[in-house]
CSV table of C-alpha atoms in Angstrom, one decimal:
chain,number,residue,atom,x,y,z
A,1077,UNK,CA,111.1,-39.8,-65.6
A,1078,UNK,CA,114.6,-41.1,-66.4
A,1079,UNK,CA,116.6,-39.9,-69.3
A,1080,UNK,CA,116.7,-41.9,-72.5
A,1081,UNK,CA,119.7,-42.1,-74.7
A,1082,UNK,CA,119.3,-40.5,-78.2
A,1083,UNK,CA,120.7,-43.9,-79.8
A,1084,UNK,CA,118.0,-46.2,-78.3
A,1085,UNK,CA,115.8,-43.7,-80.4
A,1086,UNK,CA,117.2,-42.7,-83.1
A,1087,UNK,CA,115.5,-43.6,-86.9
A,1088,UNK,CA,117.7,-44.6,-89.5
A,1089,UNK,CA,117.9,-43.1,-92.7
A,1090,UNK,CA,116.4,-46.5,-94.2
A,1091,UNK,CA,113.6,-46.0,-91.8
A,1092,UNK,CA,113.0,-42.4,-92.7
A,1093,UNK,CA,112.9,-43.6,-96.7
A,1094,UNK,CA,110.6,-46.4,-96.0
A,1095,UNK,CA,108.5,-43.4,-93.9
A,1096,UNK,CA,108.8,-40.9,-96.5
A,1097,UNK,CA,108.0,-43.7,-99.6
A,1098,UNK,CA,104.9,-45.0,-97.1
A,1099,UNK,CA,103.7,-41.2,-97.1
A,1100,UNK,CA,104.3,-40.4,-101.0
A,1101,UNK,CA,101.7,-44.0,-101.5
A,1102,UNK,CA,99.5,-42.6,-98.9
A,1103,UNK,CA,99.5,-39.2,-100.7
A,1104,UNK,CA,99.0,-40.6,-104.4
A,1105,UNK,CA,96.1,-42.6,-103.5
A,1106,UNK,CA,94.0,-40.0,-102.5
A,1107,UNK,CA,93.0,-38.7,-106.0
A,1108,UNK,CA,91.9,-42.0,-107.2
A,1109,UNK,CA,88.6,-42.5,-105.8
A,1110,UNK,CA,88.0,-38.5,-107.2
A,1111,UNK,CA,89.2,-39.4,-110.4
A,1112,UNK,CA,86.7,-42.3,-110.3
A,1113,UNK,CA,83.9,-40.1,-109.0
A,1114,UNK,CA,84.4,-37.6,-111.7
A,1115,UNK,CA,84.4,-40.0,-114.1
A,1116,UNK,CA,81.1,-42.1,-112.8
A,1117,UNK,CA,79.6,-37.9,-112.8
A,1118,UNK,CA,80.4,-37.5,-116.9
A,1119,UNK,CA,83.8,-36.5,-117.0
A,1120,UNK,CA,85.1,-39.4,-119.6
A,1121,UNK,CA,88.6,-37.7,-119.7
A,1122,UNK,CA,89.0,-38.9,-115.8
A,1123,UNK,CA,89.4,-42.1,-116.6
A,1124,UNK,CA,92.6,-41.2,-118.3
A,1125,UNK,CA,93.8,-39.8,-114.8
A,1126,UNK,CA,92.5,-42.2,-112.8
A,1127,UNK,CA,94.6,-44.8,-115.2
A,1128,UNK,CA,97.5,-42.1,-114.7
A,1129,UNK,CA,97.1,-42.2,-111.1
A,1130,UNK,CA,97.2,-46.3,-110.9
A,1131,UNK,CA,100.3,-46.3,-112.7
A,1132,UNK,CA,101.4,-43.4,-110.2
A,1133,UNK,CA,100.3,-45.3,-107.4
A,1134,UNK,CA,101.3,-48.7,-108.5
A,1135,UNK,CA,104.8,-47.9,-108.8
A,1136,UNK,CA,105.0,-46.6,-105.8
A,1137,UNK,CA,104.2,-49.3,-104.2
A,1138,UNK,CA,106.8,-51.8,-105.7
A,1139,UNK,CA,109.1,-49.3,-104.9
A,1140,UNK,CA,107.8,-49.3,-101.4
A,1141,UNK,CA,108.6,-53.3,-101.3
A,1142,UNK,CA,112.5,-52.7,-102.4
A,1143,UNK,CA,112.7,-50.2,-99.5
A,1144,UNK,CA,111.1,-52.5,-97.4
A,1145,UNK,CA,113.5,-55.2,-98.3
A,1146,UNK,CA,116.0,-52.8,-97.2
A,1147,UNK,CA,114.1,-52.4,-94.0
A,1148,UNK,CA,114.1,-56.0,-93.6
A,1149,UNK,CA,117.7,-56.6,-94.2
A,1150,UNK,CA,119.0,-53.1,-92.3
A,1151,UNK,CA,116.6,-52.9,-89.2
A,1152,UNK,CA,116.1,-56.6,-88.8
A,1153,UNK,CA,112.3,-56.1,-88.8
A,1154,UNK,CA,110.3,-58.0,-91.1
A,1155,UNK,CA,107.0,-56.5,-90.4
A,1156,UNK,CA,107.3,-54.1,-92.7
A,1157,UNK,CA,108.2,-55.8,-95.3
A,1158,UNK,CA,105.6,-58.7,-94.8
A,1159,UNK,CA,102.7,-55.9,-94.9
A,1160,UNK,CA,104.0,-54.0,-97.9
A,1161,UNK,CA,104.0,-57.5,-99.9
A,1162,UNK,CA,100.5,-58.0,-99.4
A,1163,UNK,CA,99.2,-54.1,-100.0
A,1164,UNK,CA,101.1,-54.4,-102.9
A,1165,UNK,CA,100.1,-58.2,-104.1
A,1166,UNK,CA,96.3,-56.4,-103.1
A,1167,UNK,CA,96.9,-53.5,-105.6
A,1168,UNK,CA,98.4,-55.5,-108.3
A,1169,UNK,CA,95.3,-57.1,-108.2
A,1170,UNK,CA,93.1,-53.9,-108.0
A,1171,UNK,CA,95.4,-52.6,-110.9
A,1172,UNK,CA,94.4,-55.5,-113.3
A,1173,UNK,CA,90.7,-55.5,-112.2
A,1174,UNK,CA,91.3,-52.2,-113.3
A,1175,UNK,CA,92.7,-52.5,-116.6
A,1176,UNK,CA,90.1,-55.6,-117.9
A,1177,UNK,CA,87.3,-53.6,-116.5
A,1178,UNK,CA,86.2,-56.3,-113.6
A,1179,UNK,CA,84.5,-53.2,-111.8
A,1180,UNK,CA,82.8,-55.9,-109.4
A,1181,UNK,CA,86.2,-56.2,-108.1
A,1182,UNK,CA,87.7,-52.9,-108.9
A,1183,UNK,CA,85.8,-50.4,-106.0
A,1184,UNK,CA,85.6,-53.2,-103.5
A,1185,UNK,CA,89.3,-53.6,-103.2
A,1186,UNK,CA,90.1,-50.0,-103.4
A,1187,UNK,CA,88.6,-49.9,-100.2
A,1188,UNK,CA,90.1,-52.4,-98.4
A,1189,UNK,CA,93.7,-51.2,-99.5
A,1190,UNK,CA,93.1,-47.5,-98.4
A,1191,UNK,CA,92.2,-49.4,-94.9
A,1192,UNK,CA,95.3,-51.3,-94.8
A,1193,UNK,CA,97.3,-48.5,-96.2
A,1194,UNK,CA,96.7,-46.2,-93.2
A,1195,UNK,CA,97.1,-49.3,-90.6
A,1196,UNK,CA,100.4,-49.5,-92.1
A,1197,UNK,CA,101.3,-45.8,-92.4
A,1198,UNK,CA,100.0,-45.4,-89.1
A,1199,UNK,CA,102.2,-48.5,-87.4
A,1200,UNK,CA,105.6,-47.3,-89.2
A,1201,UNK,CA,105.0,-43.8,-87.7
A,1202,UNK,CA,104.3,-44.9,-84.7
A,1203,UNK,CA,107.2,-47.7,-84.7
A,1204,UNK,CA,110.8,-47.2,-82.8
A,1205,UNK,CA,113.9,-48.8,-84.4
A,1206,UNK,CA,114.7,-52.1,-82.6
A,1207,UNK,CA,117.8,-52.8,-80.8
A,1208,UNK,CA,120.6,-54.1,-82.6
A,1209,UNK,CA,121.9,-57.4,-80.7
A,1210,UNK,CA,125.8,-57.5,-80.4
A,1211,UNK,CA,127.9,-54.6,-81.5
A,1212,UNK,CA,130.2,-56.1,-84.3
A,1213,UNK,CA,128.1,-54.2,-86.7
A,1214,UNK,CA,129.2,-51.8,-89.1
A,1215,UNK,CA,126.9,-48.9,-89.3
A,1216,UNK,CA,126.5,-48.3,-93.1
């Protein structure tokens, strides 16, 4: 097996905060369908946390889509970005369901987004910088 180069490998440190951010919205999601649970059992006062937790969650994400952005303009790789934008335009939408209390829509799409949240999570782990063309660029 021939040798590879470390720098053909290598993440950058706007790839290991788009990583870390992707991991931090995988790991606040998974209280809210608890909180929801709990609540639908009796608990009324999880409904206050699962609100907490939306907030938690939904903030993530748009911070997620700035990184992204970075992503896009750093790394050249628009993927990213493209999928972030529509998990996050998905949630936004989950978020107001939420909020006016369209629970038709509400569980539905919280299911959907914790699909498309692990396809993404799971594609930027398993993702390798792409090679930069030309080499009159600054590394910043």
């Amino acid at each position: 097996m021939p040798a590879r180069s470390d720098v053909t490998h290598r993440t950058t440190l706007s790839g290991w905060v788009f990583r870390a951010v992707i991991s931090a919205h995988m790991a606040a999601i998974v209280g809210q369908p608890v909180f929801a649970g709990v609540y639908l059992s009796g608990d009324y006062d999880s409904l206050r946390r699962h609100a907490v937790g939306a907030d938690i969650v939904t903030s993530i994400g748009y911070l997620q889509v700035i990184v992204a952005i970075v992503v896009w303009v750093r790394l050249r790789q628009a993927r990213p970005f493209l999928a972030t934008l529509a998990l996050v335009a998905a949630e936004t939408v989950q978020y107001f369901a939420g909020l006016n209390g369209a629970l038709w829509l509400h569980p539905a799409g919280g299911d959907d987004r914790r699909r498309a949240r692990r396809a993404v999570h799971r594609r930027v782990a398993q993702a390798r910088p792409a090679a930069r063309t030309g080499q009159n660029h600054a590394e910043a």
